[in-house]
Amino acid sequence: METAPLSLDEGRRRILADVPTLQPIELPLAETHGCVLAREVVTEYDIPPFSAALVDGFAVRAADIHAATADAPVALRVAGWALSGRAPEATVGWGEAVRIAAGAPMPAGADSVVPLEQAEADADTATVSSPVEPRAHVRPAGEDLRAGSVLVPAGRRLSAPELGLLATAGHGTVLVFPHLRVSVVAAGPTLVEPGRPAVFGQVRDAISYALIAGLREVGAVPYRIPIVQDVAGQLREVLLSDLSRADAFICAGDVLTDEGDAMSVVLSGLGEVTTYRTAMHPGGTVGFGIVDGRPFFTLPGEPVAAFVGFETFVRPAILKTMGRRDVQRPEVRAVLDEGITGPSGVTLAVPARVAHRDGAWHATPMGAAGLGALVRANGLVFVPPGDTALAPGEQVRVQVFRSLER
């Protein structure tokens, strides 16, 4: 008796429940862009660590010049220099000033800076004809973060601001979930490498190239294995030879049969892949298992089905292995510009172009679900299983897979 297909959400839930997360490792900061921080980082000192001048001028005590006017200017003895990247030459006592460069540490005793254009000076004296408030033109120590503050919380994906802040705080290495290394292979007797002649009935391998792009987008490190035409005779050997460099595998093509015999023979003794048949079209049939301790995914041989299956099931699982919490694509509610019809009882995934017009998001279906439709689209409209037809003007759920246009 054939088992009823799973719902889209249940199929995804089962895969996500079983996929493991990589062990965190300490990596040099320069290698962590896109990684998820495994442990919060706390600053040991104030950031910035010292008070600094915001402008070129004179570091002074504001109290010394509080009564300065154009008619009664105040003359201050210049005690020395304060330059960027070194300690000040002198401190500021009563009636004194230190010539200071923008970004230089404030000398002890000074609490404000008189801009250069607001003073007259010679080698020994600075004459000031107007007062300044305490802390004027000074960036105080700890203005950004105080010692003991969390620099970056655990679970944050590291991007430019995070790397800059970690470097500012002196962290040369951090504990992160590393980039997943994924071997990708397209399998099947009809596949031909792009750039090579194809006889009638053969198709060029589009799947592995699309999957490699999708993996790079999420921060994984993909390795493309050349096409395997003889699944039963060659795939096992190919997979065994790649175990040393891969943390996970994706095999797409003619590998999913009703009985699952092809993959059970290939993976005998290494692991087992369960075929999940979900009520979604296209891309509703995917395989997942643990092979030699590594996540192993199988996808259909039809390129659009493989793309939709990857987006819906594999991409979230890959993100989870790398410590990501936000594993789902963003979604919008949009007004349907053209009607959609489809089979009953399944969730239908329809490529659509989403744009913002007249104060609302609009979704325009891209027609037949080929790769050309995906190229023109930036989202997938999901038609619920109970609806066989949606009319123009209805609200639909759209999963966005590239940038939206307003």
CSV table of C-alpha atoms in Angstrom, one decimal:
chain,number,residue,atom,x,y,z
A,1,MET,CA,0.0,0.0,0.0
A,2,GLU,CA,1.5,3.3,-1.1
A,3,THR,CA,2.0,5.8,1.7
A,4,ALA,CA,0.3,9.2,1.4
A,5,PRO,CA,2.8,12.0,0.6
A,6,LEU,CA,3.9,14.3,3.3
A,7,SER,CA,3.0,17.9,3.4
A,8,LEU,CA,5.7,20.4,2.4
A,9,ASP,CA,6.2,21.6,6.0
A,10,GLU,CA,6.3,18.1,7.4
A,11,GLY,CA,8.9,16.9,4.9
A,12,ARG,CA,11.1,19.9,5.7
A,13,ARG,CA,10.6,19.4,9.4
A,14,ARG,CA,11.8,15.8,9.3
A,15,ILE,CA,14.9,16.6,7.3
A,16,LEU,CA,15.8,19.6,9.5
A,17,ALA,CA,15.3,17.4,12.6
A,18,ASP,CA,17.9,14.9,11.5
A,19,VAL,CA,20.5,17.0,9.8
A,20,PRO,CA,23.5,17.5,12.2
A,21,THR,CA,25.3,20.8,12.9
A,22,LEU,CA,29.1,21.1,12.3
A,23,GLN,CA,31.4,21.3,15.3
A,24,PRO,CA,32.6,24.9,15.8
A,25,ILE,CA,36.3,25.6,15.3
A,26,GLU,CA,38.7,28.5,15.9
A,27,LEU,CA,39.5,30.3,12.7
A,28,PRO,CA,41.6,33.3,11.8
A,29,LEU,CA,39.4,36.4,11.6
A,30,ALA,CA,40.1,36.8,7.8
A,31,GLU,CA,38.6,33.4,7.1
A,32,THR,CA,35.3,33.9,9.0
A,33,HIS,CA,33.3,36.1,6.7
A,34,GLY,CA,29.8,34.5,6.4
A,35,CYS,CA,30.4,32.1,9.3
A,36,VAL,CA,28.1,32.0,12.3
A,37,LEU,CA,29.7,32.9,15.6
A,38,ALA,CA,29.5,30.0,18.0
A,39,ARG,CA,30.3,31.8,21.2
A,40,GLU,CA,29.6,35.4,22.1
A,41,VAL,CA,32.6,37.7,22.2
A,42,VAL,CA,33.0,40.3,25.0
A,43,THR,CA,35.3,43.3,24.8
A,44,GLU,CA,38.0,43.5,27.5
A,45,TYR,CA,38.4,47.2,27.2
A,46,ASP,CA,36.6,50.3,26.2
A,47,ILE,CA,36.1,51.0,22.5
A,48,PRO,CA,37.5,53.4,21.6
A,49,PRO,CA,40.2,52.8,24.2
A,50,PHE,CA,41.1,56.4,24.7
A,51,SER,CA,39.6,59.8,24.3
A,52,ALA,CA,40.7,61.5,21.1
A,53,ALA,CA,40.5,64.8,19.3
A,54,LEU,CA,37.9,65.1,16.5
A,55,VAL,CA,39.6,68.1,14.9
A,56,ASP,CA,43.1,69.6,14.6
A,57,GLY,CA,43.6,72.3,17.2
A,58,PHE,CA,44.6,72.8,20.8
A,59,ALA,CA,43.8,70.5,23.8
A,60,VAL,CA,42.8,72.8,26.7
A,61,ARG,CA,41.0,73.0,30.0
A,62,ALA,CA,37.6,74.6,29.2
A,63,ALA,CA,37.7,76.4,32.5
A,64,ASP,CA,40.8,78.3,31.5
A,65,ILE,CA,39.0,80.0,28.6
A,66,HIS,CA,35.5,80.3,29.8
A,67,ALA,CA,35.8,84.1,30.0
A,68,ALA,CA,37.7,84.5,26.7
A,69,THR,CA,36.3,87.2,24.3
A,70,ALA,CA,37.5,89.0,21.2
A,71,ASP,CA,38.3,92.0,23.4
A,72,ALA,CA,39.8,90.0,26.2
A,73,PRO,CA,41.4,86.9,24.6
A,74,VAL,CA,43.2,84.3,26.8
A,75,ALA,CA,46.8,83.3,26.1
A,76,LEU,CA,47.8,79.8,26.8
A,77,ARG,CA,51.3,78.4,27.0
A,78,VAL,CA,51.9,75.6,24.4
A,79,ALA,CA,53.4,72.7,26.4
A,80,GLY,CA,53.9,70.3,23.5
A,81,TRP,CA,52.3,68.1,20.8
A,82,ALA,CA,49.8,65.3,20.6
A,83,LEU,CA,50.0,63.3,17.4
A,84,SER,CA,48.1,60.3,16.1
A,85,GLY,CA,49.5,56.9,17.0
A,86,ARG,CA,51.7,58.0,19.9
A,87,ALA,CA,51.3,59.2,23.5
A,88,PRO,CA,51.1,63.0,24.0
A,89,GLU,CA,54.3,64.8,24.6
A,90,ALA,CA,53.0,66.7,27.6
A,91,THR,CA,50.1,67.1,30.0
A,92,VAL,CA,47.9,70.2,30.2
A,93,GLY,CA,48.2,72.2,33.4
A,94,TRP,CA,46.4,75.4,34.3
A,95,GLY,CA,47.0,78.0,31.7
A,96,GLU,CA,48.4,75.5,29.2
A,97,ALA,CA,47.5,73.9,25.9
A,98,VAL,CA,48.8,71.1,23.8
A,99,ARG,CA,48.7,71.3,20.0
A,100,ILE,CA,46.8,68.2,18.9
A,101,ALA,CA,46.0,66.4,15.6
A,102,ALA,CA,42.6,64.9,14.8
A,103,GLY,CA,42.5,61.3,16.1
A,104,ALA,CA,45.3,61.9,18.5
A,105,PRO,CA,44.9,60.8,22.2
A,106,MET,CA,43.8,63.6,24.5
A,107,PRO,CA,46.6,64.6,26.9
A,108,ALA,CA,46.0,64.3,30.7
A,109,GLY,CA,44.5,67.5,32.1
A,110,ALA,CA,42.7,68.5,29.0
A,111,ASP,CA,38.9,68.2,28.6
A,112,SER,CA,38.2,69.9,25.3
A,113,VAL,CA,39.7,71.0,22.0
A,114,VAL,CA,39.8,74.4,20.5
A,115,PRO,CA,39.7,74.1,16.7
A,116,LEU,CA,42.8,75.4,14.9
A,117,GLU,CA,40.8,78.1,13.1
A,118,GLN,CA,39.5,79.5,16.4
A,119,ALA,CA,42.9,80.3,17.8
A,120,GLU,CA,46.0,82.3,16.9
A,121,ALA,CA,49.3,80.7,17.7
A,122,ASP,CA,53.0,80.9,17.5
A,123,ALA,CA,55.6,78.4,18.7
A,124,ASP,CA,55.0,79.0,22.4
A,125,THR,CA,51.5,80.5,22.8
A,126,ALA,CA,48.0,79.9,21.7
A,127,THR,CA,45.6,82.8,22.0
A,128,VAL,CA,41.9,82.0,22.3
A,129,SER,CA,39.1,84.6,21.9
A,130,SER,CA,36.0,82.5,22.5
A,131,PRO,CA,35.1,79.8,25.1
A,132,VAL,CA,34.4,76.1,24.4
A,133,GLU,CA,32.2,73.7,26.4
A,134,PRO,CA,33.8,70.9,28.3
A,135,ARG,CA,34.2,67.8,26.0
A,136,ALA,CA,33.9,69.9,22.9
A,137,HIS,CA,35.4,68.3,19.8
A,138,VAL,CA,36.4,65.2,21.8
A,139,ARG,CA,35.4,61.6,21.1
A,140,PRO,CA,35.3,60.0,24.6
A,141,ALA,CA,36.8,56.6,25.5
A,142,GLY,CA,34.1,53.9,25.5
A,143,GLU,CA,31.7,55.9,23.3
A,144,ASP,CA,31.0,52.9,21.2
A,145,LEU,CA,31.3,50.1,23.8
A,146,ARG,CA,32.3,49.8,27.4
A,147,ALA,CA,34.6,47.1,28.8
A,148,GLY,CA,32.6,44.0,29.5
A,149,SER,CA,30.0,44.6,26.7
A,150,VAL,CA,29.1,42.0,24.2
A,151,LEU,CA,30.9,42.8,20.9
A,152,VAL,CA,29.0,40.2,18.8
A,153,PRO,CA,26.4,37.8,20.1
A,154,ALA,CA,26.5,34.0,19.5
A,155,GLY,CA,24.5,33.0,16.5
A,156,ARG,CA,25.3,36.1,14.5
A,157,ARG,CA,26.5,35.6,10.9
A,158,LEU,CA,29.7,37.6,10.5
A,159,SER,CA,29.7,40.3,7.9
A,160,ALA,CA,31.7,43.5,7.4
A,161,PRO,CA,30.7,45.4,10.5
A,162,GLU,CA,31.2,42.4,12.8
A,163,LEU,CA,34.7,41.6,11.4
A,164,GLY,CA,35.6,45.3,11.7
A,165,LEU,CA,34.5,45.4,15.4
A,166,LEU,CA,36.2,42.1,16.3
A,167,ALA,CA,39.4,43.4,14.7
A,168,THR,CA,39.1,46.7,16.6
A,169,ALA,CA,38.8,44.8,19.8
A,170,GLY,CA,42.0,42.8,19.0
A,171,HIS,CA,40.5,39.4,18.2
A,172,GLY,CA,42.7,37.6,15.6
A,173,THR,CA,40.7,34.4,15.8
A,174,VAL,CA,37.1,33.5,16.8
A,175,LEU,CA,35.1,30.4,17.4
A,176,VAL,CA,32.7,29.8,14.5
A,177,PHE,CA,30.7,27.1,12.7
A,178,PRO,CA,32.8,26.6,9.5
A,179,HIS,CA,31.8,26.7,5.9
A,180,LEU,CA,30.3,23.4,4.9
A,181,ARG,CA,32.2,21.6,2.1
A,182,VAL,CA,29.7,20.0,-0.2
A,183,SER,CA,30.4,17.7,-3.1
A,184,VAL,CA,27.9,17.9,-5.9
A,185,VAL,CA,27.4,15.3,-8.6
A,186,ALA,CA,24.9,15.0,-11.4
A,187,ALA,CA,24.1,11.4,-12.4
A,188,GLY,CA,22.3,9.7,-15.3
A,189,PRO,CA,22.9,8.2,-18.7
A,190,THR,CA,21.4,11.1,-20.7
A,191,LEU,CA,23.6,13.8,-19.2
A,192,VAL,CA,26.4,15.6,-21.2
A,193,GLU,CA,28.9,18.1,-20.0
A,194,PRO,CA,28.2,21.7,-21.2
A,195,GLY,CA,30.4,22.6,-24.2
A,196,ARG,CA,30.3,19.0,-25.6
A,197,PRO,CA,28.2,17.7,-28.4
A,198,ALA,CA,24.8,16.2,-27.4
A,199,VAL,CA,23.0,13.6,-29.6
A,200,PHE,CA,19.3,13.5,-29.8
A,201,GLY,CA,17.8,12.6,-26.5
A,202,GLN,CA,20.7,13.8,-24.4
A,203,VAL,CA,20.7,16.9,-22.2
A,204,ARG,CA,23.5,19.0,-20.9
A,205,ASP,CA,24.1,19.1,-17.2
A,206,ALA,CA,22.4,22.2,-15.8
A,207,ILE,CA,21.7,20.8,-12.3
A,208,SER,CA,25.2,20.7,-10.8
A,209,TYR,CA,26.0,24.2,-12.0
A,210,ALA,CA,22.8,25.6,-10.5
A,211,LEU,CA,23.4,23.8,-7.2
A,212,ILE,CA,27.0,25.0,-7.0
A,213,ALA,CA,25.7,28.6,-7.3
A,214,GLY,CA,23.1,28.0,-4.7
A,215,LEU,CA,25.6,26.6,-2.3
A,216,ARG,CA,28.0,29.5,-2.8
A,217,GLU,CA,25.2,31.9,-2.1
A,218,VAL,CA,24.6,30.4,1.4
A,219,GLY,CA,28.3,30.4,2.2
A,220,ALA,CA,29.1,26.7,1.6
A,221,VAL,CA,32.2,25.5,-0.3
A,222,PRO,CA,31.0,23.4,-3.3
A,223,TYR,CA,33.1,20.9,-5.2
A,224,ARG,CA,31.7,19.7,-8.6
A,225,ILE,CA,32.2,16.1,-9.4
A,226,PRO,CA,32.1,15.3,-13.2
A,227,ILE,CA,28.9,13.7,-14.5
A,228,VAL,CA,28.4,10.0,-13.5
A,229,GLN,CA,26.5,8.3,-16.3
A,230,ASP,CA,26.6,4.8,-14.9
A,231,VAL,CA,25.0,5.2,-11.5
A,232,ALA,CA,25.1,1.6,-10.5
A,233,GLY,CA,28.7,1.0,-11.7
A,234,GLN,CA,30.5,4.2,-11.0
A,235,LEU,CA,28.7,6.4,-8.4
A,236,ARG,CA,29.9,4.4,-5.3
A,237,GLU,CA,33.5,4.6,-6.3
A,238,VAL,CA,33.2,8.4,-7.1
A,239,LEU,CA,31.6,9.0,-3.7
A,240,LEU,CA,34.2,7.0,-1.8
A,241,SER,CA,37.0,8.9,-3.5
A,242,ASP,CA,35.5,12.2,-2.3
A,243,LEU,CA,35.0,11.4,1.3
A,244,SER,CA,38.2,13.0,2.4
A,245,ARG,CA,37.3,16.5,1.3
A,246,ALA,CA,33.5,16.7,1.7
A,247,ASP,CA,31.4,17.3,4.7
A,248,ALA,CA,28.2,16.6,2.8
A,249,PHE,CA,27.0,15.4,-0.6
A,250,ILE,CA,24.3,16.3,-3.1
A,251,CYS,CA,23.5,13.8,-5.8
A,252,ALA,CA,21.0,15.0,-8.5
A,253,GLY,CA,19.7,13.1,-11.5
A,254,ASP,CA,18.2,9.7,-12.2
A,255,VAL,CA,18.8,8.3,-8.7
A,256,LEU,CA,15.4,8.4,-7.2
A,257,THR,CA,13.3,5.3,-8.0
A,258,ASP,CA,10.1,4.1,-6.4
A,259,GLU,CA,11.9,1.3,-4.8
A,260,GLY,CA,15.1,3.2,-4.0
A,261,ASP,CA,17.2,0.3,-5.3
A,262,ALA,CA,19.7,2.4,-7.2
A,263,MET,CA,20.9,4.3,-4.1
A,264,SER,CA,20.6,1.4,-1.7
A,265,VAL,CA,23.1,-0.5,-3.8
A,266,VAL,CA,25.4,2.5,-4.2
A,267,LEU,CA,25.4,3.3,-0.5
A,268,SER,CA,25.5,-0.3,0.8
A,269,GLY,CA,27.6,-0.3,4.0
A,270,LEU,CA,28.0,3.4,4.0
A,271,GLY,CA,24.6,4.6,5.1
A,272,GLU,CA,21.0,4.9,4.1
A,273,VAL,CA,19.0,7.6,2.3
A,274,THR,CA,15.3,7.9,3.0
A,275,THR,CA,13.2,9.1,0.1
A,276,TYR,CA,10.7,11.8,1.2
A,277,ARG,CA,7.7,12.2,-1.1
A,278,THR,CA,5.9,15.4,-0.3
A,279,ALA,CA,2.8,16.9,-1.8
A,280,MET,CA,4.6,19.6,-3.7
A,281,HIS,CA,5.1,20.1,-7.5
A,282,PRO,CA,7.7,20.4,-8.8
A,283,GLY,CA,10.5,19.2,-6.6
A,284,GLY,CA,8.5,17.3,-4.0
A,285,THR,CA,10.6,14.2,-4.0
A,286,VAL,CA,13.9,14.4,-2.2
A,287,GLY,CA,16.2,12.0,-0.4
A,288,PHE,CA,18.1,12.6,2.8
A,289,GLY,CA,20.3,10.4,5.0
A,290,ILE,CA,23.6,10.2,6.8
A,291,VAL,CA,26.3,8.5,4.8
A,292,ASP,CA,29.6,7.8,6.5
A,293,GLY,CA,28.7,10.5,9.0
A,294,ARG,CA,27.9,13.1,6.4
A,295,PRO,CA,24.6,14.5,5.3
A,296,PHE,CA,23.6,13.1,1.9
A,297,PHE,CA,20.9,14.6,-0.3
A,298,THR,CA,19.4,13.4,-3.5
A,299,LEU,CA,17.4,15.6,-5.9
A,300,PRO,CA,15.3,14.9,-9.0
A,301,GLY,CA,16.9,15.0,-12.5
A,302,GLU,CA,14.7,17.7,-14.0
A,303,PRO,CA,16.4,21.1,-13.4
A,304,VAL,CA,13.4,23.1,-12.2
A,305,ALA,CA,12.4,20.3,-9.8
A,306,ALA,CA,15.9,20.1,-8.5
A,307,PHE,CA,16.0,23.9,-8.0
A,308,VAL,CA,12.7,23.9,-6.2
A,309,GLY,CA,13.7,20.9,-4.1
A,310,PHE,CA,17.0,22.5,-3.2
A,311,GLU,CA,15.3,25.8,-2.2
A,312,THR,CA,12.6,24.1,-0.2
A,313,PHE,CA,14.4,21.3,1.6
A,314,VAL,CA,18.2,21.3,1.0
A,315,ARG,CA,19.1,24.9,1.4
A,316,PRO,CA,17.5,25.2,4.9
A,317,ALA,CA,19.3,22.0,6.0
A,318,ILE,CA,22.7,23.3,4.7
A,319,LEU,CA,22.2,26.5,6.6
A,320,LYS,CA,21.4,24.6,9.8
A,321,THR,CA,24.6,22.6,9.5
A,322,MET,CA,26.6,25.9,9.5
A,323,GLY,CA,24.9,27.1,12.7
A,324,ARG,CA,22.3,29.4,11.0
A,325,ARG,CA,19.0,30.0,12.7
A,326,ASP,CA,17.3,32.0,9.9
A,327,VAL,CA,17.2,29.0,7.6
A,328,GLN,CA,14.1,30.0,5.6
A,329,ARG,CA,14.0,32.4,2.6
A,330,PRO,CA,12.1,35.7,3.3
A,331,GLU,CA,8.5,35.7,2.2
A,332,VAL,CA,6.1,38.5,1.1
A,333,ARG,CA,2.3,38.6,0.6
A,334,ALA,CA,1.6,39.8,-2.9
A,335,VAL,CA,-1.3,40.5,-5.2
A,336,LEU,CA,-1.5,38.0,-8.0
A,337,ASP,CA,-1.5,39.8,-11.4
A,338,GLU,CA,-2.5,36.7,-13.5
A,339,GLY,CA,-4.4,33.6,-12.7
A,340,ILE,CA,-2.8,30.2,-11.8
A,341,THR,CA,-4.3,26.8,-12.2
A,342,GLY,CA,-2.8,23.5,-11.1
A,343,PRO,CA,-3.4,20.0,-9.8
A,344,SER,CA,-5.4,19.5,-6.6
A,345,GLY,CA,-4.0,18.0,-3.5
A,346,VAL,CA,-0.4,19.4,-3.9
A,347,THR,CA,1.4,22.6,-3.1
A,348,LEU,CA,2.2,24.1,-6.5
A,349,ALA,CA,5.5,26.1,-6.7
A,350,VAL,CA,5.2,28.7,-9.5
A,351,PRO,CA,8.1,31.0,-10.6
A,352,ALA,CA,7.0,34.6,-10.5
A,353,ARG,CA,8.3,38.1,-10.8
A,354,VAL,CA,7.6,40.2,-7.7
A,355,ALA,CA,7.6,44.0,-7.8
A,356,HIS,CA,6.2,46.8,-5.7
A,357,ARG,CA,3.5,48.9,-7.4
A,358,ASP,CA,0.7,51.1,-6.1
A,359,GLY,CA,1.6,50.6,-2.5
A,360,ALA,CA,1.6,46.8,-2.6
A,361,TRP,CA,3.7,43.8,-3.7
A,362,HIS,CA,2.5,42.2,-7.0
A,363,ALA,CA,3.4,38.8,-8.3
A,364,THR,CA,3.3,38.0,-12.0
A,365,PRO,CA,3.6,34.2,-12.9
A,366,MET,CA,6.4,33.5,-15.4
A,367,GLY,CA,4.5,30.9,-17.4
A,368,ALA,CA,5.8,27.4,-18.0
A,369,ALA,CA,8.1,26.3,-15.2
A,370,GLY,CA,11.4,25.9,-17.2
A,371,LEU,CA,14.8,27.4,-16.4
A,372,GLY,CA,13.9,30.4,-18.5
A,373,ALA,CA,11.0,31.1,-16.2
A,374,LEU,CA,13.3,30.9,-13.2
A,375,VAL,CA,15.7,33.3,-14.8
A,376,ARG,CA,12.9,35.8,-15.3
A,377,ALA,CA,11.5,35.2,-11.8
A,378,ASN,CA,12.7,36.4,-8.4
A,379,GLY,CA,10.3,34.4,-6.2
A,380,LEU,CA,8.2,31.2,-6.0
A,381,VAL,CA,4.5,31.5,-5.5
A,382,PHE,CA,3.2,28.7,-3.3
A,383,VAL,CA,-0.4,27.7,-4.2
A,384,PRO,CA,-1.9,25.8,-1.2
A,385,PRO,CA,-3.0,22.1,-1.8
A,386,GLY,CA,-6.7,22.9,-1.5
A,387,ASP,CA,-6.7,25.5,-4.4
A,388,THR,CA,-6.8,24.3,-8.0
A,389,ALA,CA,-7.1,27.8,-9.3
A,390,LEU,CA,-6.2,31.3,-8.1
A,391,ALA,CA,-7.8,34.3,-9.8
A,392,PRO,CA,-6.0,37.6,-10.5
A,393,GLY,CA,-6.2,40.0,-7.5
A,394,GLU,CA,-5.9,37.2,-4.9
A,395,GLN,CA,-3.3,37.4,-2.2
A,396,VAL,CA,-0.5,34.8,-2.4
A,397,ARG,CA,2.5,33.7,-0.4
A,398,VAL,CA,5.8,34.3,-2.3
A,399,GLN,CA,9.2,32.9,-1.2
A,400,VAL,CA,11.8,35.3,-2.5
A,401,PHE,CA,15.0,33.9,-3.9
A,402,ARG,CA,16.7,37.0,-5.2
A,403,SER,CA,16.5,40.8,-4.7
A,404,LEU,CA,13.1,42.5,-5.1
A,405,GLU,CA,12.4,45.5,-7.3
A,406,ARG,CA,10.4,48.4,-5.9
